[in-house]
JSON list of C-alpha atoms in Angstrom, two decimals:
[
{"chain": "A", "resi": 1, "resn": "UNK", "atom": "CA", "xyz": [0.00, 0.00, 0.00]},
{"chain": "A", "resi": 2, "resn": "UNK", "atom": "CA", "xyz": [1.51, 3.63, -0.76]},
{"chain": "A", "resi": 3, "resn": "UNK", "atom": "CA", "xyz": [0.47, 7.14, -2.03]},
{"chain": "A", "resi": 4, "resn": "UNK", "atom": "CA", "xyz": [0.49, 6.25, -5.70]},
{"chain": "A", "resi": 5, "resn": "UNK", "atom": "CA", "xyz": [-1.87, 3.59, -5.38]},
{"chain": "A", "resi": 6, "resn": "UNK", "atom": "CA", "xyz": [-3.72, 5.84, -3.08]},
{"chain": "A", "resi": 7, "resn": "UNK", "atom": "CA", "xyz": [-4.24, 8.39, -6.21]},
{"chain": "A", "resi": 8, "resn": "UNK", "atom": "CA", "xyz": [-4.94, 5.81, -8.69]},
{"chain": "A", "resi": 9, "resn": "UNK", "atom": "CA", "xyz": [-8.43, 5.16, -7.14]},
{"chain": "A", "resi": 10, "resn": "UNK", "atom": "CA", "xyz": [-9.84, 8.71, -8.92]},
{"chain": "A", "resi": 11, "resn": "UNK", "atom": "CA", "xyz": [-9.48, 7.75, -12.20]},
{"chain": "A", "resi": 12, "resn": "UNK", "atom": "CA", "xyz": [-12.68, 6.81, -13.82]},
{"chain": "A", "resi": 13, "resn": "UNK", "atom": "CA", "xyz": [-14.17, 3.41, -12.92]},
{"chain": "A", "resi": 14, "resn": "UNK", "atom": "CA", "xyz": [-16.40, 1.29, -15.58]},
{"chain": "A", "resi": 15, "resn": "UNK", "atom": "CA", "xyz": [-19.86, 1.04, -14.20]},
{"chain": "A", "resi": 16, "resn": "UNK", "atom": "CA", "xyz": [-19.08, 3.58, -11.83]},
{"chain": "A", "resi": 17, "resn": "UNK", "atom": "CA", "xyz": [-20.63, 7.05, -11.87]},
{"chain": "A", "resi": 18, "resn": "UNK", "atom": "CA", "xyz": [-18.34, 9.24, -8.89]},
{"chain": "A", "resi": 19, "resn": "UNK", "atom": "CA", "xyz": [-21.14, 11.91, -7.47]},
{"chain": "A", "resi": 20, "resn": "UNK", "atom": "CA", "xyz": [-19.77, 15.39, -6.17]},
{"chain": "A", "resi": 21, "resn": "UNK", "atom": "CA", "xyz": [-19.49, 15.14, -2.44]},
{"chain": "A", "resi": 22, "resn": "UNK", "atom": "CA", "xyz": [-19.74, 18.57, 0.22]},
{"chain": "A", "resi": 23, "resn": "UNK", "atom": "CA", "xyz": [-16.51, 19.70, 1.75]},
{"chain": "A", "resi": 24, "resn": "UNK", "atom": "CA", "xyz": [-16.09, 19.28, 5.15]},
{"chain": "A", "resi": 25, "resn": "UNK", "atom": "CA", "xyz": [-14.71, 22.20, 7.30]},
{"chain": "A", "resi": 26, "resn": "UNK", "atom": "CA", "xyz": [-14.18, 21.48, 10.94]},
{"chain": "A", "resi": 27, "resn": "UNK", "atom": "CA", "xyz": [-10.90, 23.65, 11.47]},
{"chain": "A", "resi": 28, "resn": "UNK", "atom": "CA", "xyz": [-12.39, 24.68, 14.45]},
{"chain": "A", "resi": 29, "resn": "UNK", "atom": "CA", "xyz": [-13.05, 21.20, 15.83]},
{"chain": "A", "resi": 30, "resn": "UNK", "atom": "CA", "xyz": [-17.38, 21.34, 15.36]},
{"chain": "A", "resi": 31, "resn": "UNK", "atom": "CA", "xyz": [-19.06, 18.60, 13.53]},
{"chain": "A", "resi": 32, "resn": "UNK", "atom": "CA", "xyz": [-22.13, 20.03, 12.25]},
{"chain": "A", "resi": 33, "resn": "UNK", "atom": "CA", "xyz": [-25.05, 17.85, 13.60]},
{"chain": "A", "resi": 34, "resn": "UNK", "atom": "CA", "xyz": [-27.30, 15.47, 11.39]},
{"chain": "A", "resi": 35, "resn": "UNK", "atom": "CA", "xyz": [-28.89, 17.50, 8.69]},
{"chain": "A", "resi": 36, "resn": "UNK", "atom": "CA", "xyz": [-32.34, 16.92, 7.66]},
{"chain": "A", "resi": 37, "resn": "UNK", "atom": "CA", "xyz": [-32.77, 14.21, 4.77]},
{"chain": "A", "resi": 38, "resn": "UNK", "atom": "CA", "xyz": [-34.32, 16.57, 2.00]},
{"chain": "A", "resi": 39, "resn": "UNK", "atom": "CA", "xyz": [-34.99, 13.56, -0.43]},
{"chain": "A", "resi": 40, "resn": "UNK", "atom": "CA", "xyz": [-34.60, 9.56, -0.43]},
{"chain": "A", "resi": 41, "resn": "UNK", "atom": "CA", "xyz": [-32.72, 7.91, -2.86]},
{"chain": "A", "resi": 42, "resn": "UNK", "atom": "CA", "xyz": [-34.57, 4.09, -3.18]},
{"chain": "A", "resi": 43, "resn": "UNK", "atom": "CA", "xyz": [-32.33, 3.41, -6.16]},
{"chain": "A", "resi": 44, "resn": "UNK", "atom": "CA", "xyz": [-28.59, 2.75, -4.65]},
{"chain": "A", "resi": 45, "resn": "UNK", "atom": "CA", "xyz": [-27.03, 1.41, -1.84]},
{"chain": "A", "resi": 46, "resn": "UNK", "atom": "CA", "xyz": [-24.66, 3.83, 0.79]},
{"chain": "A", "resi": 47, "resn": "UNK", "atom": "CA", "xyz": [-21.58, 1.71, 0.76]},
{"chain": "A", "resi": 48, "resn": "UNK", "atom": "CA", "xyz": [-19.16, 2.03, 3.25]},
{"chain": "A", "resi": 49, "resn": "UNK", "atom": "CA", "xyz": [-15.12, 0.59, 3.59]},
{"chain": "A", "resi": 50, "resn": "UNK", "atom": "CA", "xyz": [-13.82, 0.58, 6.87]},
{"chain": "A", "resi": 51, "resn": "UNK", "atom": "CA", "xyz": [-10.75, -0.23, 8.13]},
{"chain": "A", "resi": 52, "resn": "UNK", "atom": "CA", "xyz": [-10.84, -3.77, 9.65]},
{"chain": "A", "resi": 53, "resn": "UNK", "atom": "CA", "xyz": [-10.48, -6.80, 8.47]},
{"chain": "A", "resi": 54, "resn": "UNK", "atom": "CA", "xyz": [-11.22, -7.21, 4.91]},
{"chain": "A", "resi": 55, "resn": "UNK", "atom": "CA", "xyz": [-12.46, -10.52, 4.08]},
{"chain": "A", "resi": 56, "resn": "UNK", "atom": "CA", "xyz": [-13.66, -10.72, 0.49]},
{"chain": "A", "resi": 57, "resn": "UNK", "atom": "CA", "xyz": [-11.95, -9.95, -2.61]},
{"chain": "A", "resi": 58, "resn": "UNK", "atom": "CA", "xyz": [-14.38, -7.57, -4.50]},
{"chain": "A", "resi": 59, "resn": "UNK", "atom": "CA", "xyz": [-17.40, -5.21, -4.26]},
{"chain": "A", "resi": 60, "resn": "UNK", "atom": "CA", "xyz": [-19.71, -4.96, -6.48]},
{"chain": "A", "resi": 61, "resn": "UNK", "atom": "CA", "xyz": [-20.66, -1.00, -7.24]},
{"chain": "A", "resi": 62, "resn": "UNK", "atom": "CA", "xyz": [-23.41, 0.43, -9.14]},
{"chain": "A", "resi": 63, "resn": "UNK", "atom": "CA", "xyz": [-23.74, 3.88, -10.81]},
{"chain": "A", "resi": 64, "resn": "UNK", "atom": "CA", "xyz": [-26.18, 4.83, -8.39]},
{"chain": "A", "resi": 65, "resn": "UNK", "atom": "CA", "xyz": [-24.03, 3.82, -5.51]},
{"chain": "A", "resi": 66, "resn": "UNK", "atom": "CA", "xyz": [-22.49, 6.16, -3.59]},
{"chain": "A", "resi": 67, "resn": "UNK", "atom": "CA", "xyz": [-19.02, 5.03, -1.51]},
{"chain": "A", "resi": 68, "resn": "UNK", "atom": "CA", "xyz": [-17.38, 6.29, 1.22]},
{"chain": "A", "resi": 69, "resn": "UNK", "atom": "CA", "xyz": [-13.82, 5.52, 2.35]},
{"chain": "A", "resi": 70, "resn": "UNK", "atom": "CA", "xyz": [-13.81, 5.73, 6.04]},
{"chain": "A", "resi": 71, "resn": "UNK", "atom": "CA", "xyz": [-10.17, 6.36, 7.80]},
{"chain": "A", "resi": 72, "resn": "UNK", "atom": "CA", "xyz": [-7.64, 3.83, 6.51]},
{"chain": "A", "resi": 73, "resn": "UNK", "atom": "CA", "xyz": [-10.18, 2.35, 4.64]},
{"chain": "A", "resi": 74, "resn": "UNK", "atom": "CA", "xyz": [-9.11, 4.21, 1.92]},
{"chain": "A", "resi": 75, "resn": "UNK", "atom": "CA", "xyz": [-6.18, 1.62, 1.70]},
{"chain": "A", "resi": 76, "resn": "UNK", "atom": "CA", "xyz": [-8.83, -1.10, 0.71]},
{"chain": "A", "resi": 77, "resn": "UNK", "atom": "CA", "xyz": [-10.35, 0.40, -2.26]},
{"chain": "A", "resi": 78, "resn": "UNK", "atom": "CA", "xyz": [-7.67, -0.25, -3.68]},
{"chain": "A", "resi": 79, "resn": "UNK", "atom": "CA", "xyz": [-7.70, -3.95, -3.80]},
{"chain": "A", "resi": 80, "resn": "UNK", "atom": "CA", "xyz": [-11.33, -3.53, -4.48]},
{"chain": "A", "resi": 81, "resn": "UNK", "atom": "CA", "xyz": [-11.17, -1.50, -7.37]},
{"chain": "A", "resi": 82, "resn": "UNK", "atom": "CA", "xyz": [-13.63, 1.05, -6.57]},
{"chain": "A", "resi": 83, "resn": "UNK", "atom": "CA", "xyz": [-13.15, 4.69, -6.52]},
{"chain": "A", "resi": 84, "resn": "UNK", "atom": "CA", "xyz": [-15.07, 6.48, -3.15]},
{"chain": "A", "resi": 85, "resn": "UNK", "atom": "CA", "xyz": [-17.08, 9.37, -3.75]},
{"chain": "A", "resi": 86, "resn": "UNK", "atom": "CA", "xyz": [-15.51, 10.81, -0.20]},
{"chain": "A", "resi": 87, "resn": "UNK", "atom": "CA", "xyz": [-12.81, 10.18, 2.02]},
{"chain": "A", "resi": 88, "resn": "UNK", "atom": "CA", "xyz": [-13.95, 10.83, 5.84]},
{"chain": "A", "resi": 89, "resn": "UNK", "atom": "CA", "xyz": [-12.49, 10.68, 9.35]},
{"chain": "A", "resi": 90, "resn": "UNK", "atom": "CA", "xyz": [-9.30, 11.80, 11.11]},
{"chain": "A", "resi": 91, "resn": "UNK", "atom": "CA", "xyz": [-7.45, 9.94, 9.46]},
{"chain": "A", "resi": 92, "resn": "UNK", "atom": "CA", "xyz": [-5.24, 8.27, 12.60]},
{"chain": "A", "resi": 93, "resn": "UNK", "atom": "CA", "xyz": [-5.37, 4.75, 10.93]},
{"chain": "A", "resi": 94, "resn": "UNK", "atom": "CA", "xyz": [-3.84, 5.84, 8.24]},
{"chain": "A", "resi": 95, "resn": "UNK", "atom": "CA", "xyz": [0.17, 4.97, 7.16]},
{"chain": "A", "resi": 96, "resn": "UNK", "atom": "CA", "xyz": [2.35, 8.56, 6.78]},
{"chain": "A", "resi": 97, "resn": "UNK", "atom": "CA", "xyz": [2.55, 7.54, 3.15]},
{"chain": "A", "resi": 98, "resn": "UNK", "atom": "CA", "xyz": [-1.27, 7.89, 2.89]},
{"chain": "A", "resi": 99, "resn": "UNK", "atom": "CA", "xyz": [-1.56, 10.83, 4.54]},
{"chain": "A", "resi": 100, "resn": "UNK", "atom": "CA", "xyz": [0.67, 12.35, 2.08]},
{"chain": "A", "resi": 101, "resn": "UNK", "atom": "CA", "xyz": [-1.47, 10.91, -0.60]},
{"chain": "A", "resi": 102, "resn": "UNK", "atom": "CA", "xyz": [-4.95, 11.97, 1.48]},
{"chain": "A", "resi": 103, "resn": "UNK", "atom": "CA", "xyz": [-2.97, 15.40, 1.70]},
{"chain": "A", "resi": 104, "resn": "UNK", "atom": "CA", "xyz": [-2.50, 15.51, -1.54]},
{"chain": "A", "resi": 105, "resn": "UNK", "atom": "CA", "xyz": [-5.65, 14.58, -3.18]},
{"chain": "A", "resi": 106, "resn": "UNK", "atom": "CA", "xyz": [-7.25, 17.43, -0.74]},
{"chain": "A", "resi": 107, "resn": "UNK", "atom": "CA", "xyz": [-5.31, 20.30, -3.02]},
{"chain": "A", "resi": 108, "resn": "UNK", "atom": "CA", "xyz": [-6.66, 18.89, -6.52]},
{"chain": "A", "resi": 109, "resn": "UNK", "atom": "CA", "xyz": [-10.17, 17.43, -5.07]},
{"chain": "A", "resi": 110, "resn": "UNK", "atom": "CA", "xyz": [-11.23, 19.16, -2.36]},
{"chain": "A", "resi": 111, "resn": "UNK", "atom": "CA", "xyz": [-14.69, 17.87, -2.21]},
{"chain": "A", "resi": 112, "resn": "UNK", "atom": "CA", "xyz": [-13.39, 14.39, -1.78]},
{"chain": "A", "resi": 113, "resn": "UNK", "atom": "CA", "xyz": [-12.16, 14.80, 1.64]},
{"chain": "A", "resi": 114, "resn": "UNK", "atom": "CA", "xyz": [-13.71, 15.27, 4.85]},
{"chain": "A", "resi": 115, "resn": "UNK", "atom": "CA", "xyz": [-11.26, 15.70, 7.27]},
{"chain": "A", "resi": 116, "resn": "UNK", "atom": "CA", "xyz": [-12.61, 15.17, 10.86]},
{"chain": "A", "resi": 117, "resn": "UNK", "atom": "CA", "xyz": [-11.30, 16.31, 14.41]},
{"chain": "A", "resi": 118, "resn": "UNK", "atom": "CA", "xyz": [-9.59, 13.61, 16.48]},
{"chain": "A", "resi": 119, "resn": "UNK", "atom": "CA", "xyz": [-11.18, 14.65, 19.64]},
{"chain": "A", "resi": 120, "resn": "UNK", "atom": "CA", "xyz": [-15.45, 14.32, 18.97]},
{"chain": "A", "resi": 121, "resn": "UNK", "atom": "CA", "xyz": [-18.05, 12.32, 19.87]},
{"chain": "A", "resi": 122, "resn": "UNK", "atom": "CA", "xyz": [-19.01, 10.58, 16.92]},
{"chain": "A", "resi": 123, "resn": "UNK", "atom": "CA", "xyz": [-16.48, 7.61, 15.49]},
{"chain": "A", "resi": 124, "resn": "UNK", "atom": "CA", "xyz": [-15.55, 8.39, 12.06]},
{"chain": "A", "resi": 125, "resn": "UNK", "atom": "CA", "xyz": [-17.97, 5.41, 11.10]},
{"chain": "A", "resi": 126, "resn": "UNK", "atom": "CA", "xyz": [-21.23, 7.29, 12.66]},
{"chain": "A", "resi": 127, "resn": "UNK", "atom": "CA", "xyz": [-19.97, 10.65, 10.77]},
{"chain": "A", "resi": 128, "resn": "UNK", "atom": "CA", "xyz": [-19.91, 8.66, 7.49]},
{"chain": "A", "resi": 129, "resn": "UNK", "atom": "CA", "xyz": [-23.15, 7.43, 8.49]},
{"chain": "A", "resi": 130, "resn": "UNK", "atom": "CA", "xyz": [-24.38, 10.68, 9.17]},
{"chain": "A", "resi": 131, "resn": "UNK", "atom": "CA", "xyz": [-23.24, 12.02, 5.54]},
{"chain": "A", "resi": 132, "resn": "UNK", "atom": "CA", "xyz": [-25.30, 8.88, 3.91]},
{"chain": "A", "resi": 133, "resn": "UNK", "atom": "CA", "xyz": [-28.74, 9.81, 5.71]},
{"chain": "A", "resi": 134, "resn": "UNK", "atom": "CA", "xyz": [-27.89, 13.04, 4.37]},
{"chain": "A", "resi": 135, "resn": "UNK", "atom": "CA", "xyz": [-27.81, 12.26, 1.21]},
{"chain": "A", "resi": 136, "resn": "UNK", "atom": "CA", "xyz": [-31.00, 10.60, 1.42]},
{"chain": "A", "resi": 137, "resn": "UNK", "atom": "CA", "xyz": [-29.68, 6.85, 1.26]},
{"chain": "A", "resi": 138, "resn": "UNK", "atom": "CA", "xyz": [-31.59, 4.59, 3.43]},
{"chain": "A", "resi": 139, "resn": "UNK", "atom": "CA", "xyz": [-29.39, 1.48, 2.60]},
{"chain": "A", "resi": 140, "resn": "UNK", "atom": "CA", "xyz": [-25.99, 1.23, 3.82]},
{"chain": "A", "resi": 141, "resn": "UNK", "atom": "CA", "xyz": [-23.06, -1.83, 3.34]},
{"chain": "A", "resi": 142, "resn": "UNK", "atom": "CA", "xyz": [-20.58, -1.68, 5.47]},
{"chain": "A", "resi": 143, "resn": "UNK", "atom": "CA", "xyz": [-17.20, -3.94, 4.92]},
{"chain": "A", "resi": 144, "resn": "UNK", "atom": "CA", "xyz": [-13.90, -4.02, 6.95]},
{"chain": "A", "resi": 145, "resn": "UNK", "atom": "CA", "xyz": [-16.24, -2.97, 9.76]},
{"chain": "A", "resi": 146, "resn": "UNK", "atom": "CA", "xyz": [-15.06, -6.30, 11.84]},
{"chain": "A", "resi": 147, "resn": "UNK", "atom": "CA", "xyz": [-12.28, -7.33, 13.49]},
{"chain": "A", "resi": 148, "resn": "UNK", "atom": "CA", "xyz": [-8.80, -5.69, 14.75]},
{"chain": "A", "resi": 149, "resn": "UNK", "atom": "CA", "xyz": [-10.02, -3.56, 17.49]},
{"chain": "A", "resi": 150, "resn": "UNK", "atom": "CA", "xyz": [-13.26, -4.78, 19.46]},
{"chain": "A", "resi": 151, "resn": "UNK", "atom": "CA", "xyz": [-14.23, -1.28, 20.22]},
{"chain": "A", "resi": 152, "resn": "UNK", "atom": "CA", "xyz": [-14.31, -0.31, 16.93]},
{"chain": "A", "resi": 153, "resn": "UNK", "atom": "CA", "xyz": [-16.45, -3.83, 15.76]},
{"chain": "A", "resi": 154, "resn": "UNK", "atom": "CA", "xyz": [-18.39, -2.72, 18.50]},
{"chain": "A", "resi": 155, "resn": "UNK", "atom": "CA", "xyz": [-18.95, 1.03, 17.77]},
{"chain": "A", "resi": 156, "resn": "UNK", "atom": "CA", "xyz": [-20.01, -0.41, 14.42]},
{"chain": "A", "resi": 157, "resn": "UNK", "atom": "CA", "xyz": [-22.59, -2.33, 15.42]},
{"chain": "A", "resi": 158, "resn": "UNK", "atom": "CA", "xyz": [-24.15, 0.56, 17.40]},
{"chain": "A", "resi": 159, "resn": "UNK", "atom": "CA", "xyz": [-24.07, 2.01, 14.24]},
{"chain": "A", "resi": 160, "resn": "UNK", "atom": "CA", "xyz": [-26.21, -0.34, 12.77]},
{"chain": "A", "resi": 161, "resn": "UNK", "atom": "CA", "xyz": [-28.66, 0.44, 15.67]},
{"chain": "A", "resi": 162, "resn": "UNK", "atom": "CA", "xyz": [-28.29, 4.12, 14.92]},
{"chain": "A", "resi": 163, "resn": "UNK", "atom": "CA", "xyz": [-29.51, 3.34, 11.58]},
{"chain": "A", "resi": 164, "resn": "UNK", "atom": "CA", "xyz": [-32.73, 1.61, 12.41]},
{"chain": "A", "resi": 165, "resn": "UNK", "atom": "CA", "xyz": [-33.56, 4.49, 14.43]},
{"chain": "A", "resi": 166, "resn": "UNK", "atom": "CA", "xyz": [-32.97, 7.19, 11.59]},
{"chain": "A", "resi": 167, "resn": "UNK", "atom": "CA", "xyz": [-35.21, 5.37, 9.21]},
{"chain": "A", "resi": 168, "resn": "UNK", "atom": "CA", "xyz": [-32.65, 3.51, 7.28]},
{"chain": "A", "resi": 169, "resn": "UNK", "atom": "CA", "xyz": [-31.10, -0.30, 7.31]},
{"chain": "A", "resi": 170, "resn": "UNK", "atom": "CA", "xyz": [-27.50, -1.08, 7.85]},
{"chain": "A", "resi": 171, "resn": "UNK", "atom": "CA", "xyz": [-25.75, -4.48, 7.43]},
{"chain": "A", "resi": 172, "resn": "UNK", "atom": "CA", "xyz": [-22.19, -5.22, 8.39]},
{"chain": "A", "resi": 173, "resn": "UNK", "atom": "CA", "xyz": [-20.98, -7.41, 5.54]},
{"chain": "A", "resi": 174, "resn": "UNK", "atom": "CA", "xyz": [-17.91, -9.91, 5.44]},
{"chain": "A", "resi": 175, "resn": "UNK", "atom": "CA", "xyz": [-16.97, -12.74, 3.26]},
{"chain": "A", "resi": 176, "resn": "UNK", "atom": "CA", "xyz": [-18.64, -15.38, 5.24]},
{"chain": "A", "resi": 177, "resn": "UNK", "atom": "CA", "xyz": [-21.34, -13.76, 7.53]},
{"chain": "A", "resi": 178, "resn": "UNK", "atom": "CA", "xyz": [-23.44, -10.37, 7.78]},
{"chain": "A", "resi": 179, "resn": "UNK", "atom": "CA", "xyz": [-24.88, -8.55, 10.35]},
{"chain": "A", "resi": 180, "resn": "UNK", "atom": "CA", "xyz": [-28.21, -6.65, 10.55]},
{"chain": "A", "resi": 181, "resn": "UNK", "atom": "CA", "xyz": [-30.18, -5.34, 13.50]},
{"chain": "A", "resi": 182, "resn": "UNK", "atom": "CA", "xyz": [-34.00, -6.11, 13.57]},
{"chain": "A", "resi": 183, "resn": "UNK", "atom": "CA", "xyz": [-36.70, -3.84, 15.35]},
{"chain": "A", "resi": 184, "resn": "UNK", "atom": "CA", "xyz": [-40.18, -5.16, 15.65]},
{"chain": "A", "resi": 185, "resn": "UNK", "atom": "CA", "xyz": [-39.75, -6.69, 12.13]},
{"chain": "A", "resi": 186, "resn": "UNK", "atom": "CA", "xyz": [-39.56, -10.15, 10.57]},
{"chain": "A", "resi": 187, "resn": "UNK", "atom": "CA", "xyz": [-36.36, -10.93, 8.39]},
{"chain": "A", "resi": 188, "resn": "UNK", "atom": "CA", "xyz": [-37.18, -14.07, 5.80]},
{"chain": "A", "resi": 189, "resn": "UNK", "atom": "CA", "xyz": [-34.04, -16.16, 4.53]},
{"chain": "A", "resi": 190, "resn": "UNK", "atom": "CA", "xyz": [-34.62, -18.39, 1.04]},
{"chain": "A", "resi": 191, "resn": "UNK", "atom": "CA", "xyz": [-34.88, -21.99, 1.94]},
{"chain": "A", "resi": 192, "resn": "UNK", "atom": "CA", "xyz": [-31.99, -23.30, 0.42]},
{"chain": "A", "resi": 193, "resn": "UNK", "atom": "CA", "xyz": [-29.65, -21.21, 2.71]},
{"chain": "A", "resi": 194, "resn": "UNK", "atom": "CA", "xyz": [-27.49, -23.07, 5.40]},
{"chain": "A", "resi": 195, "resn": "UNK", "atom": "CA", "xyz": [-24.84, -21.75, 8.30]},
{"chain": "A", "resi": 196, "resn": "UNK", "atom": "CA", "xyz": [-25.70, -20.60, 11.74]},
{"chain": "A", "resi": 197, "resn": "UNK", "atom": "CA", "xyz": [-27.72, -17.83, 12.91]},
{"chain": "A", "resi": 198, "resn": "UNK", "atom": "CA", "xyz": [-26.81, -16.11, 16.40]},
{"chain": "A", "resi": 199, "resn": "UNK", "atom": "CA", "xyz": [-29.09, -13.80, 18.01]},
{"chain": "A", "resi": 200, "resn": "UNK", "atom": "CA", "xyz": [-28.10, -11.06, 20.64]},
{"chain": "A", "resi": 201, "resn": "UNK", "atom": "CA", "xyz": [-30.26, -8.48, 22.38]},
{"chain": "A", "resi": 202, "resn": "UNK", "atom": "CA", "xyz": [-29.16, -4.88, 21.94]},
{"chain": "A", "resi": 203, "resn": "UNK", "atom": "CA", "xyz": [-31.77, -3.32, 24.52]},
{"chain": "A", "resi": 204, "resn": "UNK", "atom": "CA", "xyz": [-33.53, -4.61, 28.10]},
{"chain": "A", "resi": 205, "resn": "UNK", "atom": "CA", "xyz": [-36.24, -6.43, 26.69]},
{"chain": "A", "resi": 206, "resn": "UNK", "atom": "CA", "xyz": [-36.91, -8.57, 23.40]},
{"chain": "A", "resi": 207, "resn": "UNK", "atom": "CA", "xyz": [-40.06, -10.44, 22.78]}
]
């Protein structure tokens, strides 16, 4: 991984449309709270790359799609072959040779970055969220969001929570498993599926 390949990921992908993304500003340390979602886009998915353990070798991306690099993330697309449409979070997971490249990339597309404080309140993952709901997306894929730290897998997972709330479905997605929260729903699988299915409560009382 290095700053070249870092660049390489905004040239033009086949099949993949790149939509103008806001600049963030938070040189003095505010993150602006959650804006209100002005319209819903039912079309594509909000797909998000974080920077945990990546267990599948490609992503499929639509034109409608919109992708967000989260934090060293960024390193992943990459090997995916996808090109995000922004590049958030404080960028602390991040090698010096992609900060270079992250620095870099901020002088010629400024509307790709979103460079976050280190000391806030939400994890990068929830402001990438945040941007999503914004946008009007209502579902998100989230990869690399396991693994490595168990704070972050479980910040991420609160994040799917956070999601339910706001209107919107999120799914955690790896190359053998997924993970979804359910709230006074029903969730069908096709018949011929197989593997284990583990359920965990995420508030005092489940019926």
């Amino acid at each position: 991984r290095n700053g070249s390949q870092t660049k390489r990921l905004f040239r033009k992908q086949d099949g993949h449309k790149a939509v103008q993304a806001h600049t963030c500003d938070f040189g003095n340390d505010k993150v602006e709270p959650l804006q209100e979602r002005k319209t819903v886009n039912s079309m594509g998915k909000c797909i998000l790359i974080g920077a945990g353990d990546l267990t599948m070798g490609e992503l499929s991306v639509t034109e409608e799609d919109y992708v967000i690099a989260v934090d060293g993330g960024l390193s992943y697309c990459g090997l995916l072959n996808v090109e995000p449409d922004l590049i958030i979070g404080d960028f602390d997971s991040m090698s010096e040779q992609e900060k270079l490249a992250v620095e870099q990339l901020q002088q010629t597309v400024p509307e790709k970055i979103c460079r976050l404080p280190e000391c806030k309140d939400d994890t990068d993952m929830l402001a990438a969220i945040k941007r999503g709901l914004e946008l009007g997306y209502t579902d998100f894929r989230i990869y690399a969001a396991t693994g490595g730290r168990f704070d972050h897998t479980l910040a991420n997972i609160q994040c799917l929570l956070y999601l339910k709330n706001h209107g919107a479905v999120g799914y955690l997605v790896d190359g053998t498993g997924m993970v979804l929260v359910l709230q006074n729903e029903a969730v069908h699988f096709r018949k011929e599926l197989e593997g284990t299915m583990s359920l965990f409560a995420l508030t005092k009382e489940v019926k």
